[in-house]
Short mmCIF file of C-alpha atoms and ligand atoms in Angstrom, two decimals:
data_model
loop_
_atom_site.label_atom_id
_atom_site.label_comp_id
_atom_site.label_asym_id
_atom_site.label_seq_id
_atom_site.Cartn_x
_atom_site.Cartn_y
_atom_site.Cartn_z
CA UNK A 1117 27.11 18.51 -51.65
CA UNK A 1118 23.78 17.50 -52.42
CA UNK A 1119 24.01 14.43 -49.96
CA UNK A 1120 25.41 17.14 -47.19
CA UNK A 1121 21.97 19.49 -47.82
CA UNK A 1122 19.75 16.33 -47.83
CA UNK A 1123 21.72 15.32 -44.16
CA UNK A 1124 21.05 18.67 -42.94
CA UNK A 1125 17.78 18.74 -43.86
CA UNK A 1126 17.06 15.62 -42.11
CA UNK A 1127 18.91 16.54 -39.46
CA UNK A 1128 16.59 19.64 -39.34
CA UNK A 1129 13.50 18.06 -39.67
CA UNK A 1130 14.56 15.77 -37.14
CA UNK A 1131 15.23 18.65 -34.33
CA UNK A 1132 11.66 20.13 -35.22
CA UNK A 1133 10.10 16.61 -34.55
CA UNK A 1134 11.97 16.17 -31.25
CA UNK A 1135 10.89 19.82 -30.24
CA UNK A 1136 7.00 18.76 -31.01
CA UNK A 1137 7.11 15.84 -29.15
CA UNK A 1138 5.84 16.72 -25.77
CA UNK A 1139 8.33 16.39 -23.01
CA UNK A 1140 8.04 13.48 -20.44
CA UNK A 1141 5.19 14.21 -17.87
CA UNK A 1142 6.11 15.33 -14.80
CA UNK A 1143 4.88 13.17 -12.27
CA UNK A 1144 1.84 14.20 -10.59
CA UNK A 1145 0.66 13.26 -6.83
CA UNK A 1146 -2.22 14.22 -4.95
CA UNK A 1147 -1.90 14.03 -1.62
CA UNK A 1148 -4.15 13.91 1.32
CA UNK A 1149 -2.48 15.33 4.30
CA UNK A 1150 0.73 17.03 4.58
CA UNK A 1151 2.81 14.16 5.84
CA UNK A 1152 2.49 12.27 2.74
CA UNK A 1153 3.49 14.65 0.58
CA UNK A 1154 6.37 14.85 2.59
CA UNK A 1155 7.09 11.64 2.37
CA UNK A 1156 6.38 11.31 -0.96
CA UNK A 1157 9.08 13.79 -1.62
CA UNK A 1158 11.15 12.12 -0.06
CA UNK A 1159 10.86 9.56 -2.16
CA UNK A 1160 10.46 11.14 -5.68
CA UNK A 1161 11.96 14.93 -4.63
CA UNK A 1162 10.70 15.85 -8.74
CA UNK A 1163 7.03 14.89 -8.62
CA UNK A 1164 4.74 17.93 -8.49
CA UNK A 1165 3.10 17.32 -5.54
CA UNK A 1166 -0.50 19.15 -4.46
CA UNK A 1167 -1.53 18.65 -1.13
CA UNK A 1168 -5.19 18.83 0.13
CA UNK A 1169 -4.74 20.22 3.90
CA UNK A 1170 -1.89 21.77 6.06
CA UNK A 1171 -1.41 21.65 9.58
CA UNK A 1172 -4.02 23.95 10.32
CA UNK A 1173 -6.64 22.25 9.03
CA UNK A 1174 -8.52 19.48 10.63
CA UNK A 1175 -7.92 16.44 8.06
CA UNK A 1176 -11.71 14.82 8.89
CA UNK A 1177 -13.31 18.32 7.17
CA UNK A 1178 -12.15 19.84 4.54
CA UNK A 1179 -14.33 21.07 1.61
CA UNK A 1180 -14.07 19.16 -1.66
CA UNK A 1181 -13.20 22.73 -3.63
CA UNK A 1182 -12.39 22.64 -7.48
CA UNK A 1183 -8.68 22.84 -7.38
CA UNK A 1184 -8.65 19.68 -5.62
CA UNK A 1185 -11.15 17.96 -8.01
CA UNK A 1186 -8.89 19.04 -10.82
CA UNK A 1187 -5.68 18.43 -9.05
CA UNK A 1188 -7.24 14.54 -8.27
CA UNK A 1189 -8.02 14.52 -11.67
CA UNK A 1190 -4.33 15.65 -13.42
CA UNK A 1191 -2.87 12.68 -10.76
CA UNK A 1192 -0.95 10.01 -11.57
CA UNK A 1193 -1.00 8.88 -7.51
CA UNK A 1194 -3.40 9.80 -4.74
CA UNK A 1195 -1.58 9.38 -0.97
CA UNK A 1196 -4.26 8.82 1.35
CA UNK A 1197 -4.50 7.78 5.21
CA UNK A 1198 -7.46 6.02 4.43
CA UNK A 1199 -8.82 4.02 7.75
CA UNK A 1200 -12.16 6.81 6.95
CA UNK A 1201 -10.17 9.54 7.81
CA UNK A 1202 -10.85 11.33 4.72
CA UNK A 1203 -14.38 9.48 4.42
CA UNK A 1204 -16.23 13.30 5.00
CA UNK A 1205 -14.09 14.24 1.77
CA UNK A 1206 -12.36 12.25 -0.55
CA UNK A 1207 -15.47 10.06 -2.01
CA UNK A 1208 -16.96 12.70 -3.12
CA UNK A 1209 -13.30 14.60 -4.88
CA UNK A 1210 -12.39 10.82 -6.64
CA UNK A 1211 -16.11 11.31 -8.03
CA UNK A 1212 -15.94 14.43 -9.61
CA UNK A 1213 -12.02 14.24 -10.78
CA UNK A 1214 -13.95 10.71 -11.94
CA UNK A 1215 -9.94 10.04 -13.02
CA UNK A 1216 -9.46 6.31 -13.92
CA UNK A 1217 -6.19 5.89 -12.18
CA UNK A 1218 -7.23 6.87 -9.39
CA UNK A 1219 -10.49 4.55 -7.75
CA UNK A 1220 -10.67 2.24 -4.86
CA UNK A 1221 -8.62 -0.84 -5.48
CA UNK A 1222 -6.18 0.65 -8.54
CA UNK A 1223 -2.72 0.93 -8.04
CA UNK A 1224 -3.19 4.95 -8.52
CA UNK A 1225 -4.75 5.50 -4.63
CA UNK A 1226 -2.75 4.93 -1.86
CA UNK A 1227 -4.25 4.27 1.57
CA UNK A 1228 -1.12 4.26 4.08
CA UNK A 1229 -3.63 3.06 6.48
CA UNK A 1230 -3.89 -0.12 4.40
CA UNK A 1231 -0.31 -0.96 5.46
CA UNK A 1232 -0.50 0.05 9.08
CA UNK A 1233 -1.76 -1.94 12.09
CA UNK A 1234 -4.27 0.08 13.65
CA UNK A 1235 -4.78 0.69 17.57
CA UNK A 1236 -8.74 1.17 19.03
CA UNK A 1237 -10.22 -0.35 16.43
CA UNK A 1238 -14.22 1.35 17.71
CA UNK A 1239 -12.99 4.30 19.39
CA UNK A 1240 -12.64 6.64 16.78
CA UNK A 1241 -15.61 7.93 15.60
CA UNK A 1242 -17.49 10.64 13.31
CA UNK A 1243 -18.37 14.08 14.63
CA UNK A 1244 -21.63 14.18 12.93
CA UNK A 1245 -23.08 10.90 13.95
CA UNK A 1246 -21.00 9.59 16.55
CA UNK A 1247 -20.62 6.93 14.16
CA UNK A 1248 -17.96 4.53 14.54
CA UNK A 1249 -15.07 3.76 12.53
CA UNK A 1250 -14.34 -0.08 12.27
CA UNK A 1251 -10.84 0.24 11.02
CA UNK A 1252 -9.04 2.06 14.18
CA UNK A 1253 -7.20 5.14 14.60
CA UNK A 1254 -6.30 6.44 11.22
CA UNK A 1255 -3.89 8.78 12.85
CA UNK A 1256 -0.98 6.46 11.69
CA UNK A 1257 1.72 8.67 10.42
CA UNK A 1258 2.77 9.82 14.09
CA UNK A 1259 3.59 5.82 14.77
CA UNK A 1260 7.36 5.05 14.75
CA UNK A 1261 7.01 1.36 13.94
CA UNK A 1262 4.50 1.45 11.25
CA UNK A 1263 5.73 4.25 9.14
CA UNK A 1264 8.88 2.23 7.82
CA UNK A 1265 6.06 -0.63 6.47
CA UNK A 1266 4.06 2.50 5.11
CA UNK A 1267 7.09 4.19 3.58
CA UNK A 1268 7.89 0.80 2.17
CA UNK A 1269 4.89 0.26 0.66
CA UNK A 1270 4.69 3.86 -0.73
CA UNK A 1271 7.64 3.39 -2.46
CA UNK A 1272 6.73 0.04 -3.95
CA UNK A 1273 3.70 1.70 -5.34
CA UNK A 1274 5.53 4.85 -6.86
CA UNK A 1275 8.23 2.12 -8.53
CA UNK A 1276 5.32 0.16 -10.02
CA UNK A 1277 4.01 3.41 -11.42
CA UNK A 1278 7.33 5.26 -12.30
CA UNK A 1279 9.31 1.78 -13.55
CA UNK A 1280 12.19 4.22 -15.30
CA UNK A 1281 12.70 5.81 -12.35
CA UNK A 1282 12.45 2.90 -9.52
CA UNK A 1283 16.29 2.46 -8.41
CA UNK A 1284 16.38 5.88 -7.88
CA UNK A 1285 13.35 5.35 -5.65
CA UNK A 1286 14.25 2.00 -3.84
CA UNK A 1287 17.62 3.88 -3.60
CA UNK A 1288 15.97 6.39 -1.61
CA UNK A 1289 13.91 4.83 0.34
CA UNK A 1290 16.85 2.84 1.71
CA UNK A 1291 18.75 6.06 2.64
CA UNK A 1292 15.03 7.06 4.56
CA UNK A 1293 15.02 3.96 6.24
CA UNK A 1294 18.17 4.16 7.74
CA UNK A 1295 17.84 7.67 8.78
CA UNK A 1296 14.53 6.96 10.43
CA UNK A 1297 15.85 3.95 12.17
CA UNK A 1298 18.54 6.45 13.71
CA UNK A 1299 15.81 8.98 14.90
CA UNK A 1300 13.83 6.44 16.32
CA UNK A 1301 16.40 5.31 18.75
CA UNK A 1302 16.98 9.16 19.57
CA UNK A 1303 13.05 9.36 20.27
CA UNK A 1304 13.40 5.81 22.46
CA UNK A 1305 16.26 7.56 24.21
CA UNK A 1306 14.72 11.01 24.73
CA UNK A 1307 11.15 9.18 25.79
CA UNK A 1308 13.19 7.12 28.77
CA UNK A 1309 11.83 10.59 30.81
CA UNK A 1310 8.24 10.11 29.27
CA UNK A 1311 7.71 6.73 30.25
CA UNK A 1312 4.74 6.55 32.71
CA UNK A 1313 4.07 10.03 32.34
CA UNK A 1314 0.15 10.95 31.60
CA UNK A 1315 -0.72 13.81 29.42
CA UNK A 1316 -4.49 15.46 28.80
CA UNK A 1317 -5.66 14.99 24.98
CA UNK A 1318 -7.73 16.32 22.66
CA UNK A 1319 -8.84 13.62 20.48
CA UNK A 1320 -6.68 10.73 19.40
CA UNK A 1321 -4.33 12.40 17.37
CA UNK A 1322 -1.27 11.45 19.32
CA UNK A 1323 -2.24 8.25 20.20
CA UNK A 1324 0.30 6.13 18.60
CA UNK A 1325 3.35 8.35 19.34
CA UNK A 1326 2.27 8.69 23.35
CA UNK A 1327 1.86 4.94 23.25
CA UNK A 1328 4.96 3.58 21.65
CA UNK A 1329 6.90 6.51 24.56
CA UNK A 1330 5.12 4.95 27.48
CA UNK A 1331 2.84 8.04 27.73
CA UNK A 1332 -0.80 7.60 29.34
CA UNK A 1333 -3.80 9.66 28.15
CA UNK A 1334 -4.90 10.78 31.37
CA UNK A 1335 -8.72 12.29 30.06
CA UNK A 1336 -9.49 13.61 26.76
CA UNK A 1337 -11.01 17.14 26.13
CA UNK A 1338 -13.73 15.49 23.67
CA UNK A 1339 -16.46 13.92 25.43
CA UNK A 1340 -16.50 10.95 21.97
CA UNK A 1341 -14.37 10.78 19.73
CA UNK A 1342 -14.83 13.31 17.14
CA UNK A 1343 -17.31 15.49 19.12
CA UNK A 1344 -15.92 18.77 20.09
CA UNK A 1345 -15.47 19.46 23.69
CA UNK A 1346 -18.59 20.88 25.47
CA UNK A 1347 -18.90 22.95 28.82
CA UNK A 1348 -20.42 20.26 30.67
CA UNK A 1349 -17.68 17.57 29.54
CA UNK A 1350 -14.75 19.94 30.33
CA UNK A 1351 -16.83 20.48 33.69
CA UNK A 1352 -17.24 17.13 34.78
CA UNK A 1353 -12.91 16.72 33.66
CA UNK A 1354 -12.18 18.72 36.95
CA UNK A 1355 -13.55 16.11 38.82
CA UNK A 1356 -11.74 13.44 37.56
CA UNK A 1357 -9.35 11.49 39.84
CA UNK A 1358 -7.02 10.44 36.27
CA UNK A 1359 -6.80 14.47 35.52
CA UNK A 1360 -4.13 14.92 39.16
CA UNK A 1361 -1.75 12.35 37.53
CA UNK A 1362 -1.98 14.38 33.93
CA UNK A 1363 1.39 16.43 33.39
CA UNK A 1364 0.40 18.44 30.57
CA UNK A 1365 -2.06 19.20 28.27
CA UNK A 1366 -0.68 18.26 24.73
CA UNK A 1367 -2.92 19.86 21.50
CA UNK A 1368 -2.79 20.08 17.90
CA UNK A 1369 -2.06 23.48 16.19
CA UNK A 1370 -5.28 23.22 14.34
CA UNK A 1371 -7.40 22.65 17.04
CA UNK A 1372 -9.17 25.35 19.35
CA UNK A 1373 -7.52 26.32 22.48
CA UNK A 1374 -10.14 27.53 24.58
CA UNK A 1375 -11.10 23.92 26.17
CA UNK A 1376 -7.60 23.81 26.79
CA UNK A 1377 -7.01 27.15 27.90
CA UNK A 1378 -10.32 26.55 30.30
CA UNK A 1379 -8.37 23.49 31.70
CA UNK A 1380 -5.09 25.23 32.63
CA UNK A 1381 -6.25 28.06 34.22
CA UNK A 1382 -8.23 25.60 36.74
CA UNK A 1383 -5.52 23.05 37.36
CA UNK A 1384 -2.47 25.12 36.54
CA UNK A 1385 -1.44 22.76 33.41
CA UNK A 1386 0.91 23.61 30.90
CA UNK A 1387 -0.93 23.60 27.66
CA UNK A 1388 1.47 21.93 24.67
CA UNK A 1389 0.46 23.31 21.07
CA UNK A 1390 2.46 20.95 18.58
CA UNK A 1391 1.75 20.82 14.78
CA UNK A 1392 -0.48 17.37 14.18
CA UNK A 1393 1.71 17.12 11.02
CA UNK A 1394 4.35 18.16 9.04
CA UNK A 1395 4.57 21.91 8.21
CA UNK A 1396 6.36 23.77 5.47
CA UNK A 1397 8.87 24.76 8.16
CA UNK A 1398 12.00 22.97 9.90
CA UNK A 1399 12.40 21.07 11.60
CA UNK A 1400 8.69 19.77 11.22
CA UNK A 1401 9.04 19.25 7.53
CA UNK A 1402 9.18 16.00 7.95
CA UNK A 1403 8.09 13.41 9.47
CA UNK A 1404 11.16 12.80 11.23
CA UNK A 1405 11.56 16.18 12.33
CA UNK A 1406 7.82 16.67 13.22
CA UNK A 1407 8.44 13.54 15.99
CA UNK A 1408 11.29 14.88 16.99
CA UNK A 1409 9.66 18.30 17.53
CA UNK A 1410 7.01 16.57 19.56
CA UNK A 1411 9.29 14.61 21.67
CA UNK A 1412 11.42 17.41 22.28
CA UNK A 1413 8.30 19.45 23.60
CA UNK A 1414 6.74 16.90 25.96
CA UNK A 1415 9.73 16.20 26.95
CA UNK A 1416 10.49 19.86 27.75
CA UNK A 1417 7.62 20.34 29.39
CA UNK A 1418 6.46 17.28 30.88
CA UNK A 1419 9.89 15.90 32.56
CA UNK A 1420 10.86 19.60 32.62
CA UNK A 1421 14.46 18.58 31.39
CA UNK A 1422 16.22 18.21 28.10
CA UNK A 1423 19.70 17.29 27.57
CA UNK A 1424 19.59 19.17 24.45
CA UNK A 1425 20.17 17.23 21.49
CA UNK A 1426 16.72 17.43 20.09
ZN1 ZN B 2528 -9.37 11.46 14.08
#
């Protein structure tokens, strides 16, 4: 008897010591733009994921408010593009969250730029000075060929900082791999009617995507990189001989339509709005999906034909 009340009161005591211990952390990831998180869920669907811009914003400016310092600063991982994209923006957050983990060169921030080769590297460059950005386009995530050494990458980084839970993550990145290896030969397929098409830009958001399909940029609504389109710019467009081969105009949701607008009414263009990145709504939830979205549309629009399976 006595031994039975002395087990249960161990057994008790035991209980109330496993309630007080704290529960494992949920992991915690900051992330830049939208299409990391996405792909970050992909990879770990569990982490608590907070996400610094949507597809409405323009990733170069964002304002470094207080729920992002403290959300840098909770972190366990920050997903960046890196490449100065966020150069207007994240300095100044990883300062104020002043979070160990997460500083240049520790394993806790994640440039996907850093895994990428970059096209251009001196055309893209700052709206403020005109300055110019040595490392190349850092609009990486909309390049079919670089986002599997990215996603790669990513997931190495989340196993060496989650080591309980990296089969699960190797596991799915494998699964992501394949999938994206399918969609990229239904992109190749569905950009056979791109090829040698040219489209009108607005900055080089697209670049990589329009490039790998064989699409031209005919002109671009911004007279530098960076520098939003100005009357006399979008005057001096009409005049150029590139802008009769142009098929479209293709523009990112966040961006301002008017200079597009202006164009279309003058040369009869179909203006393309597309998200720039993931969205919190399918198909463009992913990465996968947001190409496929974009293909679908140019194609759409530009070879004015789709055979209907994206
Ligand atoms: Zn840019």
């Amino acid at each position: 008897m006595g031994t039975d009340m002395g087990f249960r009161k161990g057994f008790a005591a035991l209980l109330l010591l496993l309630a007080a211990l704290p529960a494992k952390a949920q992991f915690r990831v900051f992330a830049c733009e939208p299409e990391w998180a996405a792909l970050v869920r992909e990879l770990v669907p569990e982490a608590d994921v907070t996400t610094a811009t949507t597809y409405l914003q323009d990733p170069h400016y964002i304002e470094a408010r207080p729920s992002l310092i403290a959300a840098v600063r909770r972190a366990d991982i920050a997903v960046c593009t890196g490449a100065s994209l966020e150069a207007g923006w994240l300095p100044m957050l990883l300062q104020r969250a002043s979070n160990p983990a997460i500083q240049p060169g520790r394993p806790g921030l994640f440039f996907a730029a850093d895994h990428a080769r970059l096209h251009a590297p001196h055309d893209h460059v700052d709206r403020s000075m005109g300055d110019v950005h040595p490392e190349g386009n850092p609009h990486v995530h909309l390049a079919p060929d670089e986002l599997p050494e990215i996603a790669g990458a990513l997931a190495k980084r989340l196993t060496e900082l989650e080591p309980e839970a990296a089969a699960a993550i190797l596991g799915r990145y494998i699964r992501w791999r394949g999938d994206w290896n399918r969609l990229r030969a239904q992109w190749q397929e569905s950009g056979e009617a791109l090829e040698g098409q040219s489209v009108v830009v607005q900055h080089s958001s697209f670049s990589y995507l329009l490039r790998w399909l064989g699409v031209e940029t005919a002109v671009d609504l911004e007279p530098k990189p960076g520098m939003p389109p100005s009357a006399s710019h979008l005057s001096r467009l009409l005049t150029e001989p590139l802008l009769k081969e142009a098929a479209a105009i293709l523009i990112a949701s966040h961006q301002d339509r008017q200079p597009a607008e202006w164009l279309a009414e003058r040369t009869g263009l179909p203006v393309i709005v597309v998200p720039g990145t993931v969205t919190g709504k399918a198909p463009a939830d992913s990465l996968g999906g947001l190409i496929t979205t974009i293909v679908s549309r140019l194609e759409t629009t530009v070879s004015g034909a789709s055979d209907g399976v994206l």
